[in-house]
Amino acid sequence: MKIFVDSANLVEIEEAFKRGFASGVTTNPSILSKEERTDFRQHIRGIIRLLGRYGADIPLSVEVFTTEPHEMLRQARELAEEFGDYPGLNIKVPIGWDELRVIRELKQSGVRVNCTCCMAFNQAAMAALAGADYVSLFYGRIRDIGYDARGVVESVRRAFREGGVASQIIVGSIRHIHDINEAMMAGADIVTVPPKFFPQMVSHPKTAEAVEQFINDFRNWNAPR
Ligand code: E4P
């Protein structure tokens, strides 16, 4: 069970890594577009530099930004070349018919792949069989159209385990704390979480009540008489 940071924001990433619970970072073109406009390669370099302070090969997913198959392969190779000196690099490729060729070619050249935008069991199975190191299931988006996201994660988990598939399951597209809990309980290897949820994940009104009570009781008892 692992938590990745679903963000390209340096401050948010660092706040998570400082606290020890995070073990990877996922980005996508939309996530990158939330950052200050700059050369995106420079921004990725900044993330890599930051991650280097916390470990040598922390997984970082960077996604292609085209749907045209030849251009996708070109971009993927360029990203792999540009950031290939970072051992934690994973190229994110969306699931699709032509995209499977991109995944295979990247794998043949030794590049790690995160196959993204999977909404269904069959897509996850195809991504894994094509050799993806990570298969990303989109919890919130599966639910948006009324499907059972937990069921999809459970089925993929079972099939990977029983079929001896090595691909790791990342669950993304998190919309609520409950999605994170459910995805972990359903057997996700990794849940990639938007940083706004992290403080909520350690908060509980009964915890606040208990801590306050302990401090008050002690202060009253310890006060000079
Ligand atoms: C992570 O890998 C995904 O790109 C991300 O979680 C998608 O989230 P969204 O469905 O909120 O865009």
Short mmCIF file of C-alpha atoms and ligand atoms in Angstrom, two decimals:
data_model
loop_
_atom_site.label_atom_id
_atom_site.label_comp_id
_atom_site.label_asym_id
_atom_site.label_seq_id
_atom_site.Cartn_x
_atom_site.Cartn_y
_atom_site.Cartn_z
CA MET A 1 0.00 0.00 0.00
CA LYS A 2 1.56 3.28 -1.15
CA ILE A 3 0.52 6.89 -1.54
CA PHE A 4 1.72 9.01 -4.46
CA VAL A 5 1.26 12.76 -4.80
CA ASP A 6 -0.99 13.64 -7.76
CA SER A 7 0.50 17.08 -8.38
CA ALA A 8 3.20 19.00 -10.23
CA ASN A 9 3.38 21.70 -7.58
CA LEU A 10 6.79 21.81 -5.90
CA VAL A 11 5.47 23.12 -2.58
CA GLU A 12 2.70 20.52 -2.41
CA ILE A 13 5.09 17.72 -3.33
CA GLU A 14 7.63 18.82 -0.73
CA GLU A 15 5.00 19.17 2.01
CA ALA A 16 4.07 15.51 1.39
CA PHE A 17 7.63 14.17 1.20
CA LYS A 18 8.66 16.08 4.33
CA ARG A 19 6.08 14.05 6.22
CA GLY A 20 7.35 10.66 5.09
CA PHE A 21 4.13 9.06 3.86
CA ALA A 22 4.54 9.74 0.13
CA SER A 23 6.57 7.51 -2.13
CA GLY A 24 5.96 8.78 -5.66
CA VAL A 25 4.54 11.54 -7.85
CA THR A 26 2.12 11.44 -10.78
CA THR A 27 1.50 14.27 -13.21
CA ASN A 28 -0.58 14.65 -16.35
CA PRO A 29 -0.86 17.51 -18.86
CA SER A 30 -3.82 19.07 -16.97
CA ILE A 31 -1.99 18.90 -13.67
CA LEU A 32 1.06 20.57 -15.24
CA SER A 33 -1.13 23.28 -16.75
CA LYS A 34 -2.06 24.42 -13.22
CA GLU A 35 1.52 25.54 -12.61
CA GLU A 36 3.05 28.85 -13.56
CA ARG A 37 3.62 28.93 -17.33
CA THR A 38 7.18 27.93 -18.19
CA ASP A 39 9.10 25.41 -20.27
CA PHE A 40 7.51 22.19 -18.98
CA ARG A 41 10.84 20.35 -19.19
CA GLN A 42 12.33 22.85 -16.78
CA HIS A 43 9.43 22.29 -14.42
CA ILE A 44 9.88 18.51 -14.55
CA ARG A 45 13.60 19.03 -13.88
CA GLY A 46 12.59 21.01 -10.78
CA ILE A 47 10.43 18.10 -9.57
CA ILE A 48 13.30 15.67 -10.19
CA ARG A 49 15.70 17.88 -8.23
CA LEU A 50 13.26 18.05 -5.35
CA LEU A 51 12.65 14.28 -5.33
CA GLY A 52 16.42 13.72 -5.36
CA ARG A 53 16.53 15.19 -1.86
CA TYR A 54 14.27 12.40 -0.59
CA GLY A 55 15.55 9.36 -2.51
CA ALA A 56 17.45 8.23 -5.57
CA ASP A 57 14.67 6.71 -7.65
CA ILE A 58 11.30 7.94 -6.42
CA PRO A 59 8.72 7.13 -9.14
CA LEU A 60 7.67 10.15 -11.19
CA SER A 61 5.13 9.79 -14.01
CA VAL A 62 5.22 12.24 -16.92
CA GLU A 63 2.54 11.94 -19.62
CA VAL A 64 2.63 12.36 -23.40
CA PHE A 65 0.42 15.16 -24.71
CA THR A 66 -0.94 14.06 -28.08
CA THR A 67 -3.34 11.48 -29.45
CA GLU A 68 -1.49 11.04 -32.75
CA PRO A 69 0.34 7.69 -32.55
CA HIS A 70 3.61 8.65 -34.28
CA GLU A 71 3.84 11.91 -32.40
CA MET A 72 3.05 10.03 -29.18
CA LEU A 73 5.96 7.67 -29.71
CA ARG A 74 8.21 10.62 -30.64
CA GLN A 75 7.22 12.51 -27.48
CA ALA A 76 7.59 9.42 -25.30
CA ARG A 77 11.09 8.79 -26.66
CA GLU A 78 11.99 12.45 -26.24
CA LEU A 79 10.79 12.46 -22.63
CA ALA A 80 12.67 9.23 -21.95
CA GLU A 81 15.79 10.73 -23.51
CA GLU A 82 15.48 14.08 -21.75
CA PHE A 83 14.86 12.63 -18.27
CA GLY A 84 16.40 9.20 -18.80
CA ASP A 85 19.13 10.02 -16.28
CA TYR A 86 16.44 9.92 -13.58
CA PRO A 87 15.90 6.26 -12.61
CA GLY A 88 12.41 6.91 -11.19
CA LEU A 89 11.00 8.16 -14.50
CA ASN A 90 7.82 6.54 -15.88
CA ILE A 91 6.28 7.63 -19.16
CA LYS A 92 2.51 7.81 -18.97
CA VAL A 93 0.69 6.58 -22.07
CA PRO A 94 -3.11 6.47 -22.27
CA ILE A 95 -4.71 3.11 -23.01
CA GLY A 96 -5.72 2.60 -26.66
CA TRP A 97 -5.12 0.44 -29.73
CA ASP A 98 -2.23 2.43 -31.23
CA GLU A 99 -1.03 3.30 -27.75
CA LEU A 100 -0.30 -0.40 -27.05
CA ARG A 101 2.40 -0.20 -29.74
CA VAL A 102 3.89 2.81 -28.02
CA ILE A 103 3.93 0.91 -24.72
CA ARG A 104 5.61 -2.10 -26.31
CA GLU A 105 8.24 -0.01 -28.07
CA LEU A 106 9.03 1.91 -24.90
CA LYS A 107 9.36 -1.33 -22.95
CA GLN A 108 11.66 -2.74 -25.61
CA SER A 109 13.95 0.22 -25.14
CA GLY A 110 13.94 -0.27 -21.38
CA VAL A 111 11.65 2.65 -20.51
CA ARG A 112 9.24 2.26 -17.59
CA VAL A 113 5.58 2.85 -18.51
CA ASN A 114 2.49 3.92 -16.61
CA CYS A 115 -0.56 3.10 -18.75
CA THR A 116 -3.12 5.71 -17.81
CA CYS A 117 -6.82 6.58 -18.28
CA CYS A 118 -7.99 2.98 -17.69
CA MET A 119 -11.69 2.87 -16.80
CA ALA A 120 -12.43 -0.84 -17.23
CA PHE A 121 -11.08 -4.28 -16.36
CA ASN A 122 -10.37 -5.15 -20.01
CA GLN A 123 -8.29 -1.98 -20.50
CA ALA A 124 -6.22 -2.71 -17.41
CA ALA A 125 -5.70 -6.31 -18.57
CA MET A 126 -4.54 -5.20 -22.04
CA ALA A 127 -2.20 -2.58 -20.58
CA ALA A 128 -0.63 -5.14 -18.26
CA LEU A 129 -0.29 -7.74 -21.01
CA ALA A 130 1.43 -5.15 -23.24
CA GLY A 131 4.01 -4.76 -20.47
CA ALA A 132 3.00 -1.61 -18.57
CA ASP A 133 4.79 -1.37 -15.23
CA TYR A 134 1.87 0.57 -13.76
CA VAL A 135 -1.80 0.53 -14.74
CA SER A 136 -3.73 3.63 -13.68
CA LEU A 137 -7.45 3.20 -12.94
CA PHE A 138 -9.51 6.40 -12.73
CA TYR A 139 -11.78 5.94 -9.72
CA GLY A 140 -13.73 9.22 -9.88
CA ARG A 141 -14.22 9.15 -13.62
CA ILE A 142 -15.44 5.52 -13.52
CA ARG A 143 -18.01 6.55 -10.91
CA ASP A 144 -19.01 9.69 -12.85
CA ILE A 145 -20.89 7.52 -15.35
CA GLY A 146 -22.41 5.26 -12.72
CA TYR A 147 -20.02 2.30 -12.80
CA ASP A 148 -18.70 0.50 -9.74
CA ALA A 149 -15.11 1.75 -9.35
CA ARG A 150 -14.41 -0.41 -6.30
CA GLY A 151 -15.54 -3.49 -8.21
CA VAL A 152 -13.18 -2.65 -11.10
CA VAL A 153 -10.20 -2.28 -8.74
CA GLU A 154 -11.09 -5.52 -6.92
CA SER A 155 -11.41 -7.48 -10.18
CA VAL A 156 -8.13 -6.15 -11.57
CA ARG A 157 -6.40 -6.91 -8.24
CA ARG A 158 -7.71 -10.48 -8.25
CA ALA A 159 -6.81 -11.11 -11.89
CA PHE A 160 -3.28 -9.69 -11.52
CA ARG A 161 -2.68 -11.74 -8.39
CA GLU A 162 -4.10 -14.98 -9.79
CA GLY A 163 -2.50 -14.48 -13.20
CA GLY A 164 0.92 -13.64 -11.79
CA VAL A 165 0.85 -10.21 -13.46
CA ALA A 166 3.61 -7.94 -12.20
CA SER A 167 2.03 -4.58 -13.20
CA GLN A 168 1.19 -2.41 -10.21
CA ILE A 169 -2.27 -0.90 -9.85
CA ILE A 170 -2.37 2.87 -9.34
CA VAL A 171 -5.76 4.34 -8.49
CA GLY A 172 -6.13 8.00 -9.43
CA SER A 173 -8.95 10.44 -10.14
CA ILE A 174 -9.69 10.77 -6.45
CA ARG A 175 -12.68 12.96 -5.54
CA HIS A 176 -13.30 12.14 -1.87
CA ILE A 177 -11.42 10.71 1.12
CA HIS A 178 -13.72 7.72 0.86
CA ASP A 179 -12.37 6.97 -2.64
CA ILE A 180 -8.86 6.69 -1.15
CA ASN A 181 -10.00 4.36 1.63
CA GLU A 182 -12.03 2.19 -0.73
CA ALA A 183 -9.25 1.97 -3.32
CA MET A 184 -6.74 0.88 -0.67
CA MET A 185 -9.17 -1.70 0.72
CA ALA A 186 -9.94 -2.95 -2.79
CA GLY A 187 -6.27 -3.82 -3.28
CA ALA A 188 -4.69 -0.89 -5.10
CA ASP A 189 -0.90 -1.03 -4.84
CA ILE A 190 -0.83 2.75 -4.97
CA VAL A 191 -3.38 5.53 -4.60
CA THR A 192 -2.31 8.82 -6.14
CA VAL A 193 -3.92 11.62 -4.18
CA PRO A 194 -4.43 15.36 -4.85
CA PRO A 195 -2.57 17.09 -1.98
CA LYS A 196 -5.66 18.95 -0.71
CA PHE A 197 -6.79 15.63 0.80
CA PHE A 198 -3.64 14.93 2.84
CA PRO A 199 -4.42 17.11 5.89
CA GLN A 200 -7.99 15.75 5.90
CA MET A 201 -6.62 12.21 5.89
CA VAL A 202 -5.13 12.70 9.35
CA SER A 203 -8.00 14.71 10.84
CA HIS A 204 -10.95 13.50 12.87
CA PRO A 205 -13.19 15.52 15.19
CA LYS A 206 -12.88 12.86 17.93
CA THR A 207 -9.06 13.06 17.67
CA ALA A 208 -9.19 16.84 18.14
CA GLU A 209 -11.58 16.36 21.07
CA ALA A 210 -9.35 13.74 22.72
CA VAL A 211 -6.14 15.78 22.33
CA GLU A 212 -7.81 18.88 23.72
CA GLN A 213 -9.23 16.98 26.68
CA PHE A 214 -5.85 15.41 27.56
CA ILE A 215 -4.10 18.78 27.47
CA ASN A 216 -6.80 20.51 29.53
CA ASP A 217 -6.90 17.74 32.15
CA PHE A 218 -3.12 17.84 32.49
CA ARG A 219 -2.96 21.65 32.57
CA ASN A 220 -5.56 21.79 35.36
CA TRP A 221 -3.82 19.10 37.38
CA ASN A 222 -0.36 20.60 36.83
CA ALA A 223 -1.36 24.21 37.55
CA PRO A 224 0.24 25.81 40.67
CA ARG A 225 -2.16 25.62 43.63
C1 E4P B 1 -3.37 10.35 -12.16
O1 E4P B 1 -2.50 9.59 -12.57
C2 E4P B 1 -4.42 10.88 -13.01
O2 E4P B 1 -3.90 11.52 -14.15
C3 E4P B 1 -5.30 11.81 -12.25
O3 E4P B 1 -5.53 11.28 -10.96
C4 E4P B 1 -6.60 12.09 -12.97
O4 E4P B 1 -7.46 12.78 -12.14
P1 E4P B 1 -8.80 13.48 -12.67
O5 E4P B 1 -9.73 12.41 -13.13
O6 E4P B 1 -9.30 14.22 -11.48
O7 E4P B 1 -8.40 14.40 -13.80
#
